Amino acid sequence: MLEQLRAIVGDKGLITDPGEMEPWITDWRQRRRGQALCVVSPATTAEVSAVVALCAAEGQPVFPVGGNTGLCFGAVPESDRQGKIGVVLSLRRLNRIRAVDQATGIATVDAGVVLGDLHEAAVRAGRQFPLHLGSEGSAQIGGLISTNAGGTGVVRYGPMRDLVAGLEIVLADGRVLCDLAGLRKDNTGYMLRHLFIGAEGTLGIITGAALRLHPQTPNTAHAWVSVVDPAAAVSLLTALQGRAGSYIQAFELVSASQFELVRRHEERVRIPFAEIPAWSLLIELGSEDATTALNGILEEVLGAALESGGIIDAIMAASEQQAADFWHVRHSVSEANKKEGIGIVHDVAVRTSDAAAFIAAADKVAAERFPQAVTQVVCHLGDGNVHYILMFQREFWNSLADEDAFALEVERAIHDAAAVFEGTFSAEHGVGRKLTQELERLADPLRYELMGRVKALFDPQNLMNPGVLLTAKAV
Amino acid sequence: MLEQLRAIVGDKGLITDPGEMEPWITDWRQRRRGQALCVVSPATTAEVSAVVALCAAEGQPVFPVGGNTGLCFGAVPESDRQGKIGVVLSLRRLNRIRAVDQATGIATVDAGVVLGDLHEAAVRAGRQFPLHLGSEGSAQIGGLISTNAGGTGVVRYGPMRDLVAGLEIVLADGRVLCDLAGLRKDNTGYMLRHLFIGAEGTLGIITGAALRLHPQTPNTAHAWVSVVDPAAAVSLLTALQGRAGSYIQAFELVSASQFELVRRHEERVRIPFAEIPAWSLLIELGSEDATTALNGILEEVLGAALESGGIIDAIMAASEQQAADFWHVRHSVSEANKKEGIGIVHDVAVRTSDAAAFIAAADKVAAERFPQAVTQVVCHLGDGNVHYILMFQREFWNSLADEDAFALEVERAIHDAAAVFEGTFSAEHGVGRKLTQELERLADPLRYELMGRVKALFDPQNLMNPGVLLTAKAV
């Protein structure tokens, strides 16, 4: 098997040394470790096809990996079959930007292209690729599509799904399904590509993509706003949507407890408020037109909300530097939380109109069942995505008999609170290996059954990233 | 069977009289006629479920119909099985707007709601539903989703697919798959809903939908522009995208031959040009913000194009009335063409960057092979959708031995010209019964095979709108 793989990808494309394989079989936070026969890195779609066909013939599991930046262990190679350890398939050598078509607004790229490199290529063409997240310096396009990545810009541009105009996929039998024409309109039957977006590598290997570019929006306005409560934040969002909805590029709600941790742990962050508000919002508007008075629009909407009592205070960014400082607060959340203690982060989404009620319900559950926790909210309110966090001090955590069981108990309680509002427990992070049991528990049984049948249709041997997304029982 | 159906839907929900059934078994242009055992009109999702379960048990085909406004005969009931005539299932009594959630920007509606009624409900909530097409007074939401309808607004808002946030579907066995939470972010596995969007009723019956609303854009600017050629139109689009891309609400290219027919047959239309240009563009920009100087932006971009020689003349709308007059020209195309003769209309889409080259290639094919035709172009250039039309005089047409065979020859020639550019022969109209052979001929064989397997997975008895989309051979 190894020699056959070497014949396909050459020496440069094969790692078999256990020490060298280590970073490929461990998730980046080093919380979970798998094992692999080898790491194979094809340099072309044809090589991916040959590798996958070989694995299919040998009944060998294939574990695809992009930048290994996921949060749900979807890229950790864990085989559930006796004696079938499997092959890690890295897309890193498939890293060409194949074409940028300015008139059509499409970039066609290999799956292994790093997001930051795509950002630069888009800017060189006078456009932008509007997906932004913390790991953009290492996250790869294929992984971002396979997990339907989100971020703060979803309110304007949608998640990765909305930015994909075509895919090239190596199917479980090695055949290549190519749909890279990049057409905006195509009504010739079932749109299969959407099955692979967010499938976390369980239906096939994405090797290329046609991606939508957007105009740049150099004109921006920013405000940090102190709001009475989450309901007032939703009212402000609704008003802003009516006045300038398509200009909203971020609408981020942060609780005082979260803001406080940033102040405590991130000394270089400039806090815009003298006193940290109970709830605050970071708002960004943007336009490609320099003459549109975005600050004026924002002041007008905030002024009306101040009068009606929904908001308490608002600070507008007076310069690009101040806008960057505003974002620095928001972007410091993860680091601050890491320093504080053990945070159980949830990736819930509900309808925006239910966000305030969900937060209240989660607070109630947390206070009753987990009084040891301080709760924090970081919420992409514009798209209803609430990262509800229970923060535990290390001392308490270390006193637990079984941390994993406790964490699961916390997660289930918050997921149940979301389910009351028809909310999801996985808004933008995916399911991976972390949440397969939760998916089985919470998914509509009919939908879950159909997912199993779709999996069986595209991957009858269950060799594509087995153990991710669906439990062994479901496939 | 009839009595069992009557027990489900009552007398009001069942038509068996041949005369009354006539409009339900004939397409609205009366070009194609099927036959049916009866027309059944359930009033609830539960009734649809019971009807479909009964048909599944009896092995009876189900032919869903919405507003019967399609152009590809997808709603004509033609059974391909001996002795199995089948049941027409009308969604017209499922016509409730279930909820409008302003904060989330979601309207949840029955599948039988007429598009125009949804427009009104959105406006009452201070929002808009941005899908517009000629038949909006009778087209129903379920049909519009099943055909992934397009229109002139796709350049800004995307096709119907981009406006669907959730579906309720009765599967082929009668079970109800419900996904109406209307979440903007949801990463819990395979997004099955996209299979049903554009499936033309062949995988299940859509009974409800959660649809995205957008802010209203009361501030608009309009221009009719005379351009040198299609390539110059693409250049102008590219420049406008950079300057104000997300404001573009329409970018419609019309050939002189098409404009001429409007002038000839539609006397009440105000023609903005003294002399009809070789190529002309109708451009609309829109914003929810009244202070954005859209006319100024448009004048600036058009001024630069005038200087560089790409455009010859531009007329800005000075009033709402003039803007309406501008659109009247564009909307008069279909009527004018009907009066002129026999037009073979193609629904091609290519990458915008290839639109000019495709039009030239189609012109060449038309001139060489069909010199009897005058060719016309009506093109949603912003999304690459070219309605390329060959217009034949009635005299010539009536002299043909076999009109259908000739029409097919024309269509194949133009579709082949599009295929050279990886273009599609069905951009927004769908496949229906009209283009099943073309889909089989032109689709990537692997994709076509997978479509057949998906069909078999969801509709193993081939009872859901059989004969539409896929040929009998494929299922």
Short mmCIF file of C-alpha atoms in Angstrom, two decimals, chain A residues 51-328:
data_model
loop_
_atom_site.label_atom_id
_atom_site.label_comp_id
_atom_site.label_asym_id
_atom_site.label_seq_id
_atom_site.Cartn_x
_atom_site.Cartn_y
_atom_site.Cartn_z
CA VAL A 51 -5.01 7.90 -4.05
CA VAL A 52 -8.73 7.71 -3.29
CA ALA A 53 -9.27 4.98 -5.91
CA LEU A 54 -6.43 2.96 -4.37
CA CYS A 55 -7.88 3.38 -0.87
CA ALA A 56 -11.31 2.33 -2.17
CA ALA A 57 -9.80 -0.79 -3.71
CA GLU A 58 -7.95 -1.59 -0.49
CA GLY A 59 -10.87 -0.70 1.80
CA GLN A 60 -8.67 1.86 3.53
CA PRO A 61 -10.21 4.90 5.29
CA VAL A 62 -9.26 8.35 3.97
CA PHE A 63 -8.98 11.25 6.44
CA PRO A 64 -8.77 14.59 4.60
CA VAL A 65 -7.06 17.53 6.28
CA GLY A 66 -6.74 21.17 5.27
CA GLY A 67 -5.18 23.73 7.60
CA ASN A 68 -6.14 21.71 10.71
CA THR A 69 -7.77 24.72 12.34
CA GLY A 70 -11.17 23.20 13.15
CA LEU A 71 -12.72 23.21 16.59
CA CYS A 72 -14.64 19.91 16.43
CA PHE A 73 -11.87 17.37 15.71
CA GLY A 74 -13.10 16.75 12.16
CA ALA A 75 -9.49 16.44 10.94
CA VAL A 76 -8.28 13.94 13.55
CA PRO A 77 -7.79 10.50 11.95
CA GLU A 78 -9.58 7.97 14.11
CA SER A 79 -10.53 4.74 12.47
CA ASP A 80 -13.37 2.79 13.95
CA ARG A 81 -12.44 -0.40 12.13
CA GLN A 82 -10.12 -3.09 13.46
CA GLY A 83 -6.89 -3.24 11.53
CA LYS A 84 -7.83 -0.37 9.23
CA ILE A 85 -5.83 2.57 10.45
CA GLY A 86 -6.24 4.67 7.33
CA VAL A 87 -4.48 7.37 5.40
CA VAL A 88 -4.35 11.10 6.14
CA LEU A 89 -4.84 13.02 2.90
CA SER A 90 -3.45 16.54 3.07
CA LEU A 91 -4.46 19.05 0.41
CA ARG A 92 -1.54 21.41 1.15
CA ARG A 93 0.26 20.85 -2.16
CA LEU A 94 -2.90 21.65 -4.13
CA ASN A 95 -2.35 25.35 -3.57
CA ARG A 96 -2.72 27.13 -6.89
CA ILE A 97 -5.00 30.05 -7.56
CA ARG A 98 -6.11 28.79 -10.95
CA ALA A 99 -7.84 31.93 -12.27
CA VAL A 100 -9.41 35.20 -11.18
CA ASP A 101 -12.20 36.36 -13.49
CA GLN A 102 -12.93 39.97 -12.59
CA ALA A 103 -15.92 40.50 -14.90
CA THR A 104 -17.72 37.41 -13.65
CA GLY A 105 -16.53 37.97 -10.08
CA ILE A 106 -15.17 34.45 -9.67
CA ALA A 107 -11.87 33.10 -8.36
CA THR A 108 -11.14 29.46 -9.19
CA VAL A 109 -8.73 27.88 -6.74
CA ASP A 110 -7.25 24.62 -5.53
CA ALA A 111 -8.66 23.32 -2.25
CA GLY A 112 -5.33 23.74 -0.45
CA VAL A 113 -5.11 27.50 -1.03
CA VAL A 114 -4.84 29.34 2.29
CA LEU A 115 -7.67 31.81 2.90
CA GLY A 116 -5.27 34.72 3.40
CA ASP A 117 -3.71 34.07 -0.01
CA LEU A 118 -7.14 34.19 -1.62
CA HIS A 119 -7.81 37.50 0.14
CA GLU A 120 -4.67 38.92 -1.46
CA ALA A 121 -5.50 37.58 -4.92
CA ALA A 122 -8.96 39.14 -4.71
CA VAL A 123 -7.54 42.52 -3.74
CA ARG A 124 -5.09 42.37 -6.66
CA ALA A 125 -8.18 42.02 -8.91
CA GLY A 126 -9.83 45.05 -7.25
CA ARG A 127 -12.34 42.90 -5.37
CA GLN A 128 -12.60 41.17 -1.99
CA PHE A 129 -13.32 37.68 -0.74
CA PRO A 130 -15.44 38.51 2.30
CA LEU A 131 -14.97 35.49 4.57
CA HIS A 132 -12.85 36.41 7.58
CA LEU A 133 -11.96 34.44 10.67
CA GLY A 134 -9.18 34.16 13.20
CA SER A 135 -7.34 31.32 11.47
CA GLU A 136 -7.26 32.87 8.00
CA GLY A 137 -3.47 32.64 7.90
CA SER A 138 -3.59 28.85 7.86
CA ALA A 139 -7.16 27.69 7.17
CA GLN A 140 -7.53 26.22 3.68
CA ILE A 141 -10.38 26.70 1.21
CA GLY A 142 -11.29 23.00 1.08
CA GLY A 143 -11.68 22.78 4.83
CA LEU A 144 -13.57 26.07 4.97
CA ILE A 145 -16.04 24.72 2.41
CA SER A 146 -16.26 21.30 4.07
CA THR A 147 -17.19 22.99 7.36
CA ASN A 148 -19.26 25.78 5.76
CA ALA A 149 -17.27 28.32 7.73
CA GLY A 150 -18.90 31.48 9.08
CA GLY A 151 -17.33 34.43 10.85
CA THR A 152 -18.41 37.98 11.56
CA GLY A 153 -19.33 38.87 7.94
CA VAL A 154 -22.17 36.37 7.54
CA VAL A 155 -24.77 39.06 8.23
CA ARG A 156 -23.84 40.70 4.93
CA TYR A 157 -22.25 38.01 2.76
CA GLY A 158 -23.61 34.74 4.15
CA PRO A 159 -21.52 31.74 5.21
CA MET A 160 -19.08 29.91 2.91
CA ARG A 161 -22.03 28.12 1.25
CA ASP A 162 -23.19 31.43 -0.22
CA LEU A 163 -19.73 32.14 -1.63
CA VAL A 164 -19.29 28.85 -3.49
CA ALA A 165 -20.16 28.99 -7.19
CA GLY A 166 -18.77 25.57 -8.09
CA LEU A 167 -16.77 22.62 -6.82
CA GLU A 168 -14.38 19.96 -8.05
CA ILE A 169 -14.77 16.81 -5.98
CA VAL A 170 -13.06 13.45 -5.93
CA LEU A 171 -15.79 10.94 -5.09
CA ALA A 172 -15.31 7.92 -2.86
CA ASP A 173 -14.57 5.70 -5.87
CA GLY A 174 -11.95 8.11 -7.21
CA ARG A 175 -14.05 9.59 -9.99
CA VAL A 176 -13.90 13.39 -10.37
CA LEU A 177 -17.12 15.41 -10.34
CA CYS A 178 -16.26 18.78 -11.86
CA ASP A 179 -18.60 21.74 -11.70
CA LEU A 180 -16.32 24.75 -11.95
CA ALA A 181 -18.04 26.76 -14.69
CA GLY A 182 -18.90 29.39 -12.07
CA LEU A 183 -22.32 30.22 -13.51
CA ARG A 184 -24.63 32.47 -11.48
CA LYS A 185 -27.70 30.76 -12.94
CA ASP A 186 -27.95 27.04 -13.71
CA ASN A 187 -31.23 25.17 -13.53
CA THR A 188 -30.24 21.79 -14.91
CA GLY A 189 -31.46 19.57 -12.11
CA TYR A 190 -30.30 18.60 -8.65
CA MET A 191 -27.66 20.95 -7.28
CA LEU A 192 -25.39 18.23 -5.89
CA ARG A 193 -22.66 20.64 -4.85
CA HIS A 194 -24.61 21.74 -1.78
CA LEU A 195 -24.40 18.21 -0.36
CA PHE A 196 -20.61 18.50 -0.18
CA ILE A 197 -20.56 21.97 1.39
CA GLY A 198 -20.58 21.37 5.13
CA ALA A 199 -20.23 17.58 4.72
CA GLU A 200 -16.86 17.65 6.53
CA GLY A 201 -15.21 15.33 4.03
CA THR A 202 -17.64 12.46 4.58
CA LEU A 203 -18.97 12.32 1.00
CA GLY A 204 -15.86 13.05 -1.04
CA ILE A 205 -12.73 15.17 -1.20
CA ILE A 206 -13.06 18.76 -2.41
CA THR A 207 -10.05 19.49 -4.64
CA GLY A 208 -11.08 22.80 -6.22
CA ALA A 209 -13.66 25.56 -5.99
CA ALA A 210 -15.09 28.49 -7.91
CA LEU A 211 -15.68 31.25 -5.38
CA ARG A 212 -17.65 34.49 -5.59
CA LEU A 213 -15.80 37.75 -5.16
CA HIS A 214 -17.51 40.93 -3.94
CA PRO A 215 -16.78 44.62 -4.43
CA GLN A 216 -14.49 46.19 -1.88
CA THR A 217 -16.13 48.47 0.68
CA PRO A 218 -13.45 51.02 1.60
CA ASN A 219 -16.02 53.38 3.12
CA THR A 220 -16.91 52.18 6.61
CA ALA A 221 -18.44 53.38 9.87
CA HIS A 222 -17.99 51.80 13.28
CA ALA A 223 -19.63 52.18 16.66
CA TRP A 224 -19.48 50.55 20.06
CA VAL A 225 -22.91 50.90 21.60
CA SER A 226 -24.07 50.35 25.16
CA VAL A 227 -27.51 48.70 25.07
CA VAL A 228 -29.99 48.03 27.84
CA ASP A 229 -30.35 44.33 27.12
CA PRO A 230 -30.29 41.83 24.23
CA ALA A 231 -33.91 42.68 23.32
CA ALA A 232 -32.92 46.32 22.83
CA ALA A 233 -30.04 45.13 20.63
CA VAL A 234 -32.50 43.20 18.43
CA SER A 235 -34.72 46.32 18.17
CA LEU A 236 -31.73 48.39 17.10
CA LEU A 237 -30.79 45.77 14.50
CA THR A 238 -34.32 45.81 13.11
CA ALA A 239 -34.28 49.61 12.84
CA LEU A 240 -30.88 49.59 11.17
CA GLN A 241 -31.97 46.90 8.73
CA GLY A 242 -34.81 49.11 7.55
CA ARG A 243 -32.57 52.16 7.19
CA ALA A 244 -29.38 50.63 5.81
CA GLY A 245 -29.73 46.84 6.01
CA SER A 246 -27.46 45.88 3.15
CA TYR A 247 -24.63 48.02 4.54
CA ILE A 248 -24.43 46.09 7.84
CA GLN A 249 -21.09 44.23 7.89
CA ALA A 250 -20.99 43.29 11.57
CA PHE A 251 -23.42 43.41 14.45
CA GLU A 252 -21.70 41.80 17.43
CA LEU A 253 -23.24 41.60 20.89
CA VAL A 254 -20.96 41.15 23.93
CA SER A 255 -21.94 40.72 27.58
CA ALA A 256 -20.29 42.72 30.38
CA SER A 257 -18.78 39.53 31.81
CA GLN A 258 -17.02 38.90 28.49
CA PHE A 259 -15.91 42.50 28.06
CA GLU A 260 -14.54 42.42 31.60
CA LEU A 261 -12.30 39.44 30.80
CA VAL A 262 -10.84 41.26 27.82
CA ARG A 263 -10.04 44.24 30.06
CA ARG A 264 -8.55 41.97 32.72
CA HIS A 265 -6.30 39.85 30.49
CA GLU A 266 -5.48 41.90 27.41
CA GLU A 267 -3.63 44.95 28.64
CA ARG A 268 -2.97 46.47 25.26
CA VAL A 269 -6.62 46.57 24.27
CA ARG A 270 -8.14 50.07 24.36
CA ILE A 271 -11.51 49.85 26.08
CA PRO A 272 -13.86 52.43 24.54
CA PHE A 273 -16.08 52.76 27.61
CA ALA A 274 -15.13 54.29 30.98
CA GLU A 275 -17.44 51.81 32.62
CA ILE A 276 -18.13 48.49 30.96
CA PRO A 277 -21.79 48.31 29.86
CA ALA A 278 -24.11 45.44 30.78
CA TRP A 279 -24.43 44.72 27.07
CA SER A 280 -22.55 46.25 24.19
CA LEU A 281 -22.61 46.06 20.43
CA LEU A 282 -19.88 46.47 17.84
CA ILE A 283 -21.49 47.67 14.61
CA GLU A 284 -19.78 48.04 11.25
CA LEU A 285 -21.37 49.50 8.13
CA GLY A 286 -19.60 49.44 4.78
CA SER A 287 -20.06 50.66 1.25
CA GLU A 288 -18.06 50.68 -1.96
CA ASP A 289 -19.26 54.25 -2.48
CA ALA A 290 -17.12 56.83 -0.70
CA THR A 291 -19.83 59.50 -0.78
CA THR A 292 -22.45 57.57 1.20
CA ALA A 293 -22.59 59.19 4.66
CA LEU A 294 -22.36 55.99 6.71
CA ASN A 295 -21.44 57.78 9.93
CA GLY A 296 -24.46 60.02 9.47
CA ILE A 297 -26.77 57.05 8.88
CA LEU A 298 -25.44 55.29 11.96
CA GLU A 299 -25.72 58.46 14.08
CA GLU A 300 -29.29 58.94 12.93
CA VAL A 301 -30.38 55.39 13.86
CA LEU A 302 -28.45 55.47 17.15
CA GLY A 303 -29.88 58.89 17.98
CA ALA A 304 -33.43 57.62 17.60
CA ALA A 305 -32.62 54.59 19.79
CA LEU A 306 -31.06 56.87 22.44
CA GLU A 307 -34.26 58.90 22.55
CA SER A 308 -36.48 55.86 22.84
CA GLY A 309 -34.29 54.52 25.65
CA GLY A 310 -33.13 51.29 24.02
CA ILE A 311 -29.50 52.34 24.09
CA ILE A 312 -27.53 54.17 26.74
CA ASP A 313 -24.44 55.39 24.98
CA ALA A 314 -22.66 55.10 21.65
CA ILE A 315 -19.09 55.81 20.62
CA MET A 316 -18.34 56.30 16.95
CA ALA A 317 -14.91 55.56 15.55
CA ALA A 318 -13.35 58.86 14.49
CA SER A 319 -10.51 57.31 12.50
CA GLU A 320 -9.35 54.08 10.90
CA GLN A 321 -7.07 53.56 13.88
CA GLN A 322 -9.99 53.82 16.25
CA ALA A 323 -11.99 51.40 14.13
CA ALA A 324 -9.08 48.96 14.34
CA ASP A 325 -9.02 49.46 18.12
CA PHE A 326 -12.74 48.66 18.23
CA TRP A 327 -12.18 45.40 16.42
CA HIS A 328 -9.19 44.61 18.61
#
